[in-house]
PDB file of C-alpha atoms in Angstrom:
ATOM      1  CA  MET A  19       0.101  -0.079   0.005  1.00  0.00           C
ATOM      2  CA  GLY A  20       1.916   3.013  -1.501  1.00  0.00           C
ATOM      3  CA  PHE A  21       5.192   3.701   0.895  1.00  0.00           C
ATOM      4  CA  VAL A  22       4.109   1.005   3.556  1.00  0.00           C
ATOM      5  CA  GLU A  23       4.078  -2.778   3.008  1.00  0.00           C
ATOM      6  CA  TYR A  24       2.446  -5.407   5.121  1.00  0.00           C
ATOM      7  CA  GLU A  25       2.798  -9.128   5.355  1.00  0.00           C
ATOM      8  CA  ALA A  26       1.153 -11.741   7.577  1.00  0.00           C
ATOM      9  CA  GLU A  27       3.161 -14.726   8.300  1.00  0.00           C
ATOM     10  CA  GLY A  28       1.050 -16.862  10.453  1.00  0.00           C
ATOM     11  CA  ALA A  29       0.065 -14.969  13.674  1.00  0.00           C
ATOM     12  CA  VAL A  30       2.772 -12.471  13.097  1.00  0.00           C
ATOM     13  CA  GLY A  31       2.398  -9.605  11.046  1.00  0.00           C
ATOM     14  CA  VAL A  32       5.202  -7.503   9.569  1.00  0.00           C
ATOM     15  CA  ILE A  33       4.952  -3.775   8.384  1.00  0.00           C
ATOM     16  CA  THR A  34       7.795  -2.345   6.358  1.00  0.00           C
ATOM     17  CA  ILE A  35       8.059   1.635   5.846  1.00  0.00           C
ATOM     18  CA  ASN A  36       9.219   1.249   2.222  1.00  0.00           C
ATOM     19  CA  ARG A  37      10.536   4.733   1.190  1.00  0.00           C
ATOM     20  CA  PRO A  38      14.403   3.808   0.767  1.00  0.00           C
ATOM     21  CA  GLN A  39      15.166   6.825  -1.563  1.00  0.00           C
ATOM     22  CA  ALA A  40      14.228   9.105   1.336  1.00  0.00           C
ATOM     23  CA  LEU A  41      15.712   6.926   4.074  1.00  0.00           C
ATOM     24  CA  ASN A  42      12.215   6.009   4.923  1.00  0.00           C
ATOM     25  CA  ALA A  43      11.504   9.409   5.977  1.00  0.00           C
ATOM     26  CA  LEU A  44       8.007  10.173   7.052  1.00  0.00           C
ATOM     27  CA  ASN A  45       5.672  12.532   4.924  1.00  0.00           C
ATOM     28  CA  SER A  46       2.154  12.779   4.990  1.00  0.00           C
ATOM     29  CA  GLN A  47       1.581   9.972   2.480  1.00  0.00           C
ATOM     30  CA  VAL A  48       3.759   7.694   4.549  1.00  0.00           C
ATOM     31  CA  LEU A  49       1.703   8.606   7.671  1.00  0.00           C
ATOM     32  CA  ASP A  50      -1.530   7.883   5.759  1.00  0.00           C
ATOM     33  CA  ASP A  51      -0.333   4.610   4.315  1.00  0.00           C
ATOM     34  CA  LEU A  52       0.823   3.622   7.829  1.00  0.00           C
ATOM     35  CA  ASP A  53      -2.670   4.346   9.298  1.00  0.00           C
ATOM     36  CA  ALA A  54      -4.459   2.732   6.671  1.00  0.00           C
ATOM     37  CA  VAL A  55      -2.148  -0.771   7.086  1.00  0.00           C
ATOM     38  CA  LEU A  56      -2.700  -0.585  10.740  1.00  0.00           C
ATOM     39  CA  GLY A  57      -6.597  -0.343   9.968  1.00  0.00           C
ATOM     40  CA  ALA A  58      -6.312  -3.385   7.924  1.00  0.00           C
ATOM     41  CA  VAL A  59      -4.528  -5.625  10.237  1.00  0.00           C
ATOM     42  CA  ASP A  60      -6.612  -8.692  11.345  1.00  0.00           C
ATOM     43  CA  THR A  61      -6.159  -8.672  15.007  1.00  0.00           C
ATOM     44  CA  ALA A  62      -8.323 -11.779  15.109  1.00  0.00           C
ATOM     45  CA  ALA A  63      -5.641 -13.980  13.379  1.00  0.00           C
ATOM     46  CA  VAL A  64      -2.571 -11.837  13.839  1.00  0.00           C
ATOM     47  CA  ARG A  65      -1.386 -11.708  17.417  1.00  0.00           C
ATOM     48  CA  CYS A  66       1.926  -9.563  17.170  1.00  0.00           C
ATOM     49  CA  LEU A  67       3.311  -7.176  14.784  1.00  0.00           C
ATOM     50  CA  VAL A  68       6.840  -6.247  13.864  1.00  0.00           C
ATOM     51  CA  LEU A  69       7.651  -2.866  12.522  1.00  0.00           C
ATOM     52  CA  THR A  70      10.654  -2.054  10.546  1.00  0.00           C
ATOM     53  CA  GLY A  71      12.241   0.122   7.555  1.00  0.00           C
ATOM     54  CA  ALA A  72      13.223  -0.982   4.004  1.00  0.00           C
ATOM     55  CA  GLY A  73      16.874  -1.372   3.345  1.00  0.00           C
ATOM     56  CA  ASP A  74      19.720  -1.671   5.889  1.00  0.00           C
ATOM     57  CA  LYS A  75      20.558   2.021   6.331  1.00  0.00           C
ATOM     58  CA  SER A  76      17.369   3.386   7.804  1.00  0.00           C
ATOM     59  CA  PHE A  77      14.397   2.618  10.090  1.00  0.00           C
ATOM     60  CA  VAL A  78      12.881   5.933   9.577  1.00  0.00           C
ATOM     61  CA  ALA A  79      15.359   8.791   9.382  1.00  0.00           C
ATOM     62  CA  GLY A  80      12.860  11.349  10.643  1.00  0.00           C
ATOM     63  CA  ALA A  81      10.011  13.303   9.355  1.00  0.00           C
ATOM     64  CA  ASP A  82      10.284  14.920   5.854  1.00  0.00           C
ATOM     65  CA  ILE A  83      12.111  18.311   6.278  1.00  0.00           C
ATOM     66  CA  GLY A  84      11.165  19.254   2.832  1.00  0.00           C
ATOM     67  CA  GLU A  85       7.520  18.859   3.504  1.00  0.00           C
ATOM     68  CA  MET A  86       7.870  20.791   6.892  1.00  0.00           C
ATOM     69  CA  SER A  87      10.031  23.689   6.024  1.00  0.00           C
ATOM     70  CA  THR A  88       7.196  25.693   4.305  1.00  0.00           C
ATOM     71  CA  LEU A  89       4.373  24.939   6.939  1.00  0.00           C
ATOM     72  CA  THR A  90       2.614  27.730   8.825  1.00  0.00           C
ATOM     73  CA  LYS A  91       1.808  27.634  12.443  1.00  0.00           C
ATOM     74  CA  ALA A  92      -1.453  26.088  12.043  1.00  0.00           C
ATOM     75  CA  GLU A  93      -0.186  23.561   9.316  1.00  0.00           C
ATOM     76  CA  GLY A  94       2.676  22.608  11.552  1.00  0.00           C
ATOM     77  CA  GLU A  95       0.366  21.863  14.410  1.00  0.00           C
ATOM     78  CA  ALA A  96      -1.903  19.654  12.190  1.00  0.00           C
ATOM     79  CA  PHE A  97       0.975  17.791  10.925  1.00  0.00           C
ATOM     80  CA  GLY A  98       1.936  17.128  14.926  1.00  0.00           C
ATOM     81  CA  LYS A  99      -1.460  16.074  15.401  1.00  0.00           C
ATOM     82  CA  LYS A 100      -1.326  13.471  12.294  1.00  0.00           C
ATOM     83  CA  GLY A 101       1.644  11.842  13.518  1.00  0.00           C
ATOM     84  CA  ASN A 102       0.553  11.901  17.245  1.00  0.00           C
ATOM     85  CA  ASP A 103      -2.718  10.258  16.291  1.00  0.00           C
ATOM     86  CA  ILE A 104      -1.072   7.645  14.455  1.00  0.00           C
ATOM     87  CA  PHE A 105       1.470   6.929  16.887  1.00  0.00           C
ATOM     88  CA  LEU A 106      -1.163   6.844  19.776  1.00  0.00           C
ATOM     89  CA  LYS A 107      -2.840   4.183  17.761  1.00  0.00           C
ATOM     90  CA  ILE A 108       0.097   1.959  17.681  1.00  0.00           C
ATOM     91  CA  GLU A 109       0.832   2.570  21.355  1.00  0.00           C
ATOM     92  CA  SER A 110      -2.746   1.413  22.116  1.00  0.00           C
ATOM     93  CA  PHE A 111      -3.120  -1.204  19.278  1.00  0.00           C
ATOM     94  CA  PRO A 112      -4.538  -4.336  20.655  1.00  0.00           C
ATOM     95  CA  ILE A 113      -1.904  -6.392  20.148  1.00  0.00           C
ATOM     96  CA  PRO A 114       2.084  -5.847  21.016  1.00  0.00           C
ATOM     97  CA  VAL A 115       4.122  -4.067  18.252  1.00  0.00           C
ATOM     98  CA  ILE A 116       7.935  -4.808  17.983  1.00  0.00           C
ATOM     99  CA  ALA A 117      10.114  -2.299  16.513  1.00  0.00           C
ATOM    100  CA  ALA A 118      12.822  -3.656  14.579  1.00  0.00           C
ATOM    101  CA  ILE A 119      15.430  -0.733  14.429  1.00  0.00           C
ATOM    102  CA  ASN A 120      17.631  -1.151  11.236  1.00  0.00           C
ATOM    103  CA  GLY A 121      19.641   1.875  10.980  1.00  0.00           C
ATOM    104  CA  PHE A 122      18.722   5.553  11.541  1.00  0.00           C
ATOM    105  CA  ALA A 123      15.982   6.307  13.898  1.00  0.00           C
ATOM    106  CA  LEU A 124      15.916  10.126  14.277  1.00  0.00           C
ATOM    107  CA  GLY A 125      13.143  12.673  14.956  1.00  0.00           C
ATOM    108  CA  GLY A 126       9.946  11.304  13.992  1.00  0.00           C
ATOM    109  CA  GLY A 127      11.736   7.706  13.326  1.00  0.00           C
ATOM    110  CA  ASN A 128      12.856   7.575  17.208  1.00  0.00           C
ATOM    111  CA  GLU A 129       9.173   8.928  18.156  1.00  0.00           C
ATOM    112  CA  LEU A 130       7.709   5.950  15.994  1.00  0.00           C
ATOM    113  CA  ALA A 131       9.967   3.513  17.540  1.00  0.00           C
ATOM    114  CA  MET A 132       9.139   4.680  20.859  1.00  0.00           C
ATOM    115  CA  SER A 133       5.263   4.457  20.269  1.00  0.00           C
ATOM    116  CA  CYS A 134       5.939   0.540  20.079  1.00  0.00           C
ATOM    117  CA  ASP A 135       5.690  -1.789  22.932  1.00  0.00           C
ATOM    118  CA  ILE A 136       9.394  -3.387  22.503  1.00  0.00           C
ATOM    119  CA  ARG A 137      12.336  -1.961  20.464  1.00  0.00           C
ATOM    120  CA  ILE A 138      15.176  -3.858  19.253  1.00  0.00           C
ATOM    121  CA  CYS A 139      17.881  -2.559  17.014  1.00  0.00           C
ATOM    122  CA  SER A 140      20.985  -3.519  14.533  1.00  0.00           C
ATOM    123  CA  ASP A 141      24.463  -2.418  15.669  1.00  0.00           C
ATOM    124  CA  ASN A 142      24.441   0.199  13.055  1.00  0.00           C
ATOM    125  CA  ALA A 143      21.488   2.114  14.483  1.00  0.00           C
ATOM    126  CA  VAL A 144      21.579   5.842  15.464  1.00  0.00           C
ATOM    127  CA  PHE A 145      19.112   7.496  17.425  1.00  0.00           C
ATOM    128  CA  GLY A 146      18.411  11.039  18.505  1.00  0.00           C
ATOM    129  CA  GLN A 147      15.947  13.949  18.595  1.00  0.00           C
ATOM    130  CA  PRO A 148      17.534  16.632  16.172  1.00  0.00           C
ATOM    131  CA  GLU A 149      14.760  19.169  16.183  1.00  0.00           C
ATOM    132  CA  ALA A 150      16.220  21.834  18.338  1.00  0.00           C
ATOM    133  CA  GLY A 151      19.002  22.244  15.734  1.00  0.00           C
ATOM    134  CA  LEU A 152      16.233  22.614  13.117  1.00  0.00           C
ATOM    135  CA  GLY A 153      14.462  25.194  15.092  1.00  0.00           C
ATOM    136  CA  ILE A 154      11.572  23.204  16.490  1.00  0.00           C
ATOM    137  CA  THR A 155      10.689  20.858  19.070  1.00  0.00           C
ATOM    138  CA  PRO A 156       9.856  17.181  18.592  1.00  0.00           C
ATOM    139  CA  GLY A 157       6.198  16.880  17.264  1.00  0.00           C
ATOM    140  CA  PHE A 158       5.305  13.086  17.219  1.00  0.00           C
ATOM    141  CA  GLY A 159       5.527  12.590  21.087  1.00  0.00           C
ATOM    142  CA  GLY A 160       9.546  12.938  21.621  1.00  0.00           C
ATOM    143  CA  THR A 161       9.180  15.015  24.533  1.00  0.00           C
ATOM    144  CA  GLN A 162       6.779  12.705  26.278  1.00  0.00           C
ATOM    145  CA  ARG A 163       7.761   9.130  25.376  1.00  0.00           C
ATOM    146  CA  LEU A 164      11.415   9.734  25.777  1.00  0.00           C
ATOM    147  CA  ALA A 165      11.230  10.968  29.367  1.00  0.00           C
ATOM    148  CA  ARG A 166       9.146   8.158  30.355  1.00  0.00           C
ATOM    149  CA  LEU A 167      11.385   5.704  28.851  1.00  0.00           C
ATOM    150  CA  VAL A 168      14.975   6.995  29.938  1.00  0.00           C
ATOM    151  CA  GLY A 169      13.851   9.349  32.575  1.00  0.00           C
ATOM    152  CA  ALA A 170      13.691  13.146  32.387  1.00  0.00           C
ATOM    153  CA  GLY A 171      17.231  14.228  33.026  1.00  0.00           C
ATOM    154  CA  MET A 172      18.600  12.007  30.014  1.00  0.00           C
ATOM    155  CA  ALA A 173      15.482  13.119  27.769  1.00  0.00           C
ATOM    156  CA  LYS A 174      16.441  16.560  28.399  1.00  0.00           C
ATOM    157  CA  GLN A 175      19.921  16.019  27.676  1.00  0.00           C
ATOM    158  CA  LEU A 176      19.343  14.449  24.151  1.00  0.00           C
ATOM    159  CA  VAL A 177      16.609  16.793  23.267  1.00  0.00           C
ATOM    160  CA  TYR A 178      18.409  20.065  24.135  1.00  0.00           C
ATOM    161  CA  THR A 179      21.697  19.021  22.561  1.00  0.00           C
ATOM    162  CA  ALA A 180      19.927  17.534  19.652  1.00  0.00           C
ATOM    163  CA  ARG A 181      23.043  15.141  19.475  1.00  0.00           C
ATOM    164  CA  ASN A 182      22.754  11.436  18.267  1.00  0.00           C
ATOM    165  CA  ILE A 183      23.568   8.269  20.086  1.00  0.00           C
ATOM    166  CA  LYS A 184      24.637   4.845  18.527  1.00  0.00           C
ATOM    167  CA  ALA A 185      23.241   1.571  19.446  1.00  0.00           C
ATOM    168  CA  ASP A 186      25.383   0.708  22.428  1.00  0.00           C
ATOM    169  CA  GLU A 187      24.489   4.106  24.232  1.00  0.00           C
ATOM    170  CA  ALA A 188      20.748   3.582  23.403  1.00  0.00           C
ATOM    171  CA  TYR A 189      20.990   0.107  24.859  1.00  0.00           C
ATOM    172  CA  ARG A 190      22.879   1.327  27.988  1.00  0.00           C
ATOM    173  CA  ILE A 191      20.192   4.005  28.730  1.00  0.00           C
ATOM    174  CA  GLY A 192      17.312   1.555  28.123  1.00  0.00           C
ATOM    175  CA  LEU A 193      15.976   3.199  25.083  1.00  0.00           C
ATOM    176  CA  VAL A 194      16.284  -0.519  23.436  1.00  0.00           C
ATOM    177  CA  ASN A 195      15.913  -3.938  25.005  1.00  0.00           C
ATOM    178  CA  SER A 196      18.749  -5.248  23.009  1.00  0.00           C
ATOM    179  CA  VAL A 197      21.304  -4.947  19.850  1.00  0.00           C
ATOM    180  CA  TYR A 198      21.899  -7.383  17.012  1.00  0.00           C
ATOM    181  CA  THR A 199      23.937  -7.314  13.707  1.00  0.00           C
ATOM    182  CA  GLN A 200      22.050  -6.507  10.534  1.00  0.00           C
ATOM    183  CA  GLU A 201      21.631  -9.804   9.639  1.00  0.00           C
ATOM    184  CA  GLU A 202      20.088 -11.155  12.779  1.00  0.00           C
ATOM    185  CA  LEU A 203      17.830  -8.208  13.581  1.00  0.00           C
ATOM    186  CA  LEU A 204      14.589  -9.113  11.637  1.00  0.00           C
ATOM    187  CA  PRO A 205      14.714 -12.916  12.305  1.00  0.00           C
ATOM    188  CA  ALA A 206      15.143 -11.999  15.994  1.00  0.00           C
ATOM    189  CA  ALA A 207      12.232  -9.685  15.919  1.00  0.00           C
ATOM    190  CA  LYS A 208       9.879 -12.375  14.268  1.00  0.00           C
ATOM    191  CA  LYS A 209      11.364 -14.786  16.747  1.00  0.00           C
ATOM    192  CA  MET A 210      10.124 -12.686  19.716  1.00  0.00           C
ATOM    193  CA  ALA A 211       6.936 -11.887  18.047  1.00  0.00           C
ATOM    194  CA  ALA A 212       6.023 -15.702  17.521  1.00  0.00           C
ATOM    195  CA  VAL A 213       6.725 -16.369  20.975  1.00  0.00           C
ATOM    196  CA  ILE A 214       4.335 -13.463  22.121  1.00  0.00           C
ATOM    197  CA  ALA A 215       2.020 -14.890  19.580  1.00  0.00           C
ATOM    198  CA  SER A 216       1.900 -18.401  21.109  1.00  0.00           C
ATOM    199  CA  ASN A 217       0.895 -17.056  24.434  1.00  0.00           C
ATOM    200  CA  ALA A 218      -2.908 -16.493  25.224  1.00  0.00           C
ATOM    201  CA  PRO A 219      -3.894 -13.642  23.255  1.00  0.00           C
ATOM    202  CA  ILE A 220      -6.682 -12.543  25.892  1.00  0.00           C
ATOM    203  CA  ALA A 221      -3.854 -12.529  28.498  1.00  0.00           C
ATOM    204  CA  VAL A 222      -1.240 -10.752  26.290  1.00  0.00           C
ATOM    205  CA  ARG A 223      -3.783  -7.871  25.217  1.00  0.00           C
ATOM    206  CA  GLY A 224      -4.925  -7.423  28.892  1.00  0.00           C
ATOM    207  CA  CYS A 225      -1.072  -7.263  29.781  1.00  0.00           C
ATOM    208  CA  LYS A 226      -0.526  -4.642  27.407  1.00  0.00           C
ATOM    209  CA  LYS A 227      -3.463  -2.754  28.357  1.00  0.00           C
ATOM    210  CA  ALA A 228      -2.768  -2.797  31.942  1.00  0.00           C
ATOM    211  CA  ILE A 229       0.897  -1.668  31.749  1.00  0.00           C
ATOM    212  CA  ASN A 230      -0.089   1.072  29.243  1.00  0.00           C
ATOM    213  CA  ASP A 231      -2.903   2.407  31.461  1.00  0.00           C
ATOM    214  CA  GLY A 232      -1.403   1.832  34.596  1.00  0.00           C
ATOM    215  CA  LEU A 233       1.492   4.110  33.731  1.00  0.00           C
ATOM    216  CA  GLN A 234      -0.879   6.895  33.502  1.00  0.00           C
ATOM    217  CA  VAL A 235      -2.087   6.740  36.971  1.00  0.00           C
ATOM    218  CA  SER A 236      -1.088   6.387  40.744  1.00  0.00           C
ATOM    219  CA  ILE A 237      -0.324   2.623  41.867  1.00  0.00           C
ATOM    220  CA  GLU A 238      -3.633   2.604  43.585  1.00  0.00           C
ATOM    221  CA  GLU A 239      -5.457   3.274  40.526  1.00  0.00           C
ATOM    222  CA  GLY A 240      -3.120   1.052  38.606  1.00  0.00           C
ATOM    223  CA  VAL A 241      -3.944  -2.145  40.507  1.00  0.00           C
ATOM    224  CA  VAL A 242      -7.684  -1.598  40.135  1.00  0.00           C
ATOM    225  CA  ILE A 243      -7.039  -1.523  36.512  1.00  0.00           C
ATOM    226  CA  GLU A 244      -5.044  -4.803  36.667  1.00  0.00           C
ATOM    227  CA  GLU A 245      -7.676  -6.565  38.886  1.00  0.00           C
ATOM    228  CA  LYS A 246     -10.376  -5.783  36.208  1.00  0.00           C
ATOM    229  CA  LEU A 247      -8.405  -7.307  33.390  1.00  0.00           C
ATOM    230  CA  PHE A 248      -7.214 -10.239  35.570  1.00  0.00           C
ATOM    231  CA  GLY A 249     -10.817 -11.033  36.259  1.00  0.00           C
ATOM    232  CA  ASP A 250     -11.712 -10.526  32.664  1.00  0.00           C
ATOM    233  CA  CYS A 251      -9.486 -13.399  31.632  1.00  0.00           C
ATOM    234  CA  PHE A 252     -11.490 -15.980  33.757  1.00  0.00           C
ATOM    235  CA  GLU A 253     -14.213 -18.433  32.199  1.00  0.00           C
ATOM    236  CA  SER A 254     -12.297 -17.917  28.823  1.00  0.00           C
ATOM    237  CA  TYR A 255     -11.221 -21.097  27.019  1.00  0.00           C
ATOM    238  CA  ASP A 256      -7.608 -19.762  27.036  1.00  0.00           C
ATOM    239  CA  GLN A 257      -7.661 -19.383  30.745  1.00  0.00           C
ATOM    240  CA  GLN A 258      -9.446 -22.649  31.306  1.00  0.00           C
ATOM    241  CA  GLU A 259      -7.346 -24.725  28.991  1.00  0.00           C
ATOM    242  CA  GLY A 260      -4.014 -23.030  30.033  1.00  0.00           C
ATOM    243  CA  MET A 261      -4.623 -23.958  33.625  1.00  0.00           C
ATOM    244  CA  ALA A 262      -5.700 -27.393  32.910  1.00  0.00           C
ATOM    245  CA  ASN A 263      -2.700 -28.165  30.881  1.00  0.00           C
ATOM    246  CA  PHE A 264      -0.703 -26.902  33.944  1.00  0.00           C
ATOM    247  CA  LEU A 265      -2.291 -29.178  35.942  1.00  0.00           C
ATOM    248  CA  ARG A 266      -2.101 -32.217  33.767  1.00  0.00           C
ATOM    249  CA  LYS A 267       1.770 -31.527  33.693  1.00  0.00           C
ATOM    250  CA  LYS A 268       1.642 -31.287  37.548  1.00  0.00           C
ATOM    251  CA  ASP A 269      -0.160 -34.454  37.733  1.00  0.00           C
ATOM    252  CA  ASP A 270       1.301 -36.532  34.865  1.00  0.00           C
ATOM    253  CA  PRO A 271       3.704 -34.770  32.424  1.00  0.00           C
ATOM    254  CA  ALA A 272       3.006 -37.484  29.687  1.00  0.00           C
ATOM    255  CA  LYS A 273      -0.597 -35.993  29.739  1.00  0.00           C
ATOM    256  CA  VAL A 274       1.023 -32.406  28.602  1.00  0.00           C
ATOM    257  CA  LYS A 275      -0.442 -31.306  25.172  1.00  0.00           C
ATOM    258  CA  HIS A 276       0.294 -28.314  22.886  1.00  0.00           C
ATOM    259  CA  VAL A 277      -2.370 -25.604  23.754  1.00  0.00           C
ATOM    260  CA  GLU A 278      -3.648 -23.749  20.952  1.00  0.00           C
ATOM    261  CA  PHE A 279      -4.954 -20.574  22.518  1.00  0.00           C
ATOM    262  CA  LYS A 280      -8.270 -19.192  20.739  1.00  0.00           C
ATOM    263  CA  ASN A 281      -8.478 -15.784  21.998  1.00  0.00           C
ATOM    264  CA  ARG A 282     -12.003 -16.593  23.751  1.00  0.00           C
TER     265      ARG A 282
END
């Protein structure tokens, strides 16, 4: 679909930003295409997504500066809202999303990665929020998610200085979970996605919602969110069969069988 490709491999979906001639930079068309692809994902069949960029140089090099350079104040705010609306959709997407960051993740690219649940990267990845050097602030959630992920002090340092960091430093500060070679990255992301997809989808979705919603409230309110989602799992096929299989294993390991979770 235009600049964004999608392929389902069993219970794992792979979304690829495909604008390599511009290092996969985000313009309005790329954002629209990404929004459309997300809307077309069959979340009844696909249980985890991998998001990556085409080629071996760039995940997403940033928002398209050529497009942004002539925007008015109102148009700039509208462009920020377009990106934020789509990134919020990724953040709250029913199923987990893994960012496989295969090169540059600058500005909007870093913001896109941060909207995903899990970030892993190649050893040539470069991260940064260069906006202050361009006369603007981050506009797609960079000031908000970066501080939540790496702490306010480190986020302010990266945003104020507009400097880039390499994969090893991104790992050190907790921006990414792990670092792979370029060749290992996508297979590792797909393998992690397959493990997630093999677990009970009702539970995985509930865990995502509990963590995301709980981070926005006090611990007292957060545990109430968890209690509700915990309770919602009971009387489902997934809960009954998952626990029955555990008890079979405890009683007689020979009776253990592979559980095909059904999201009901």
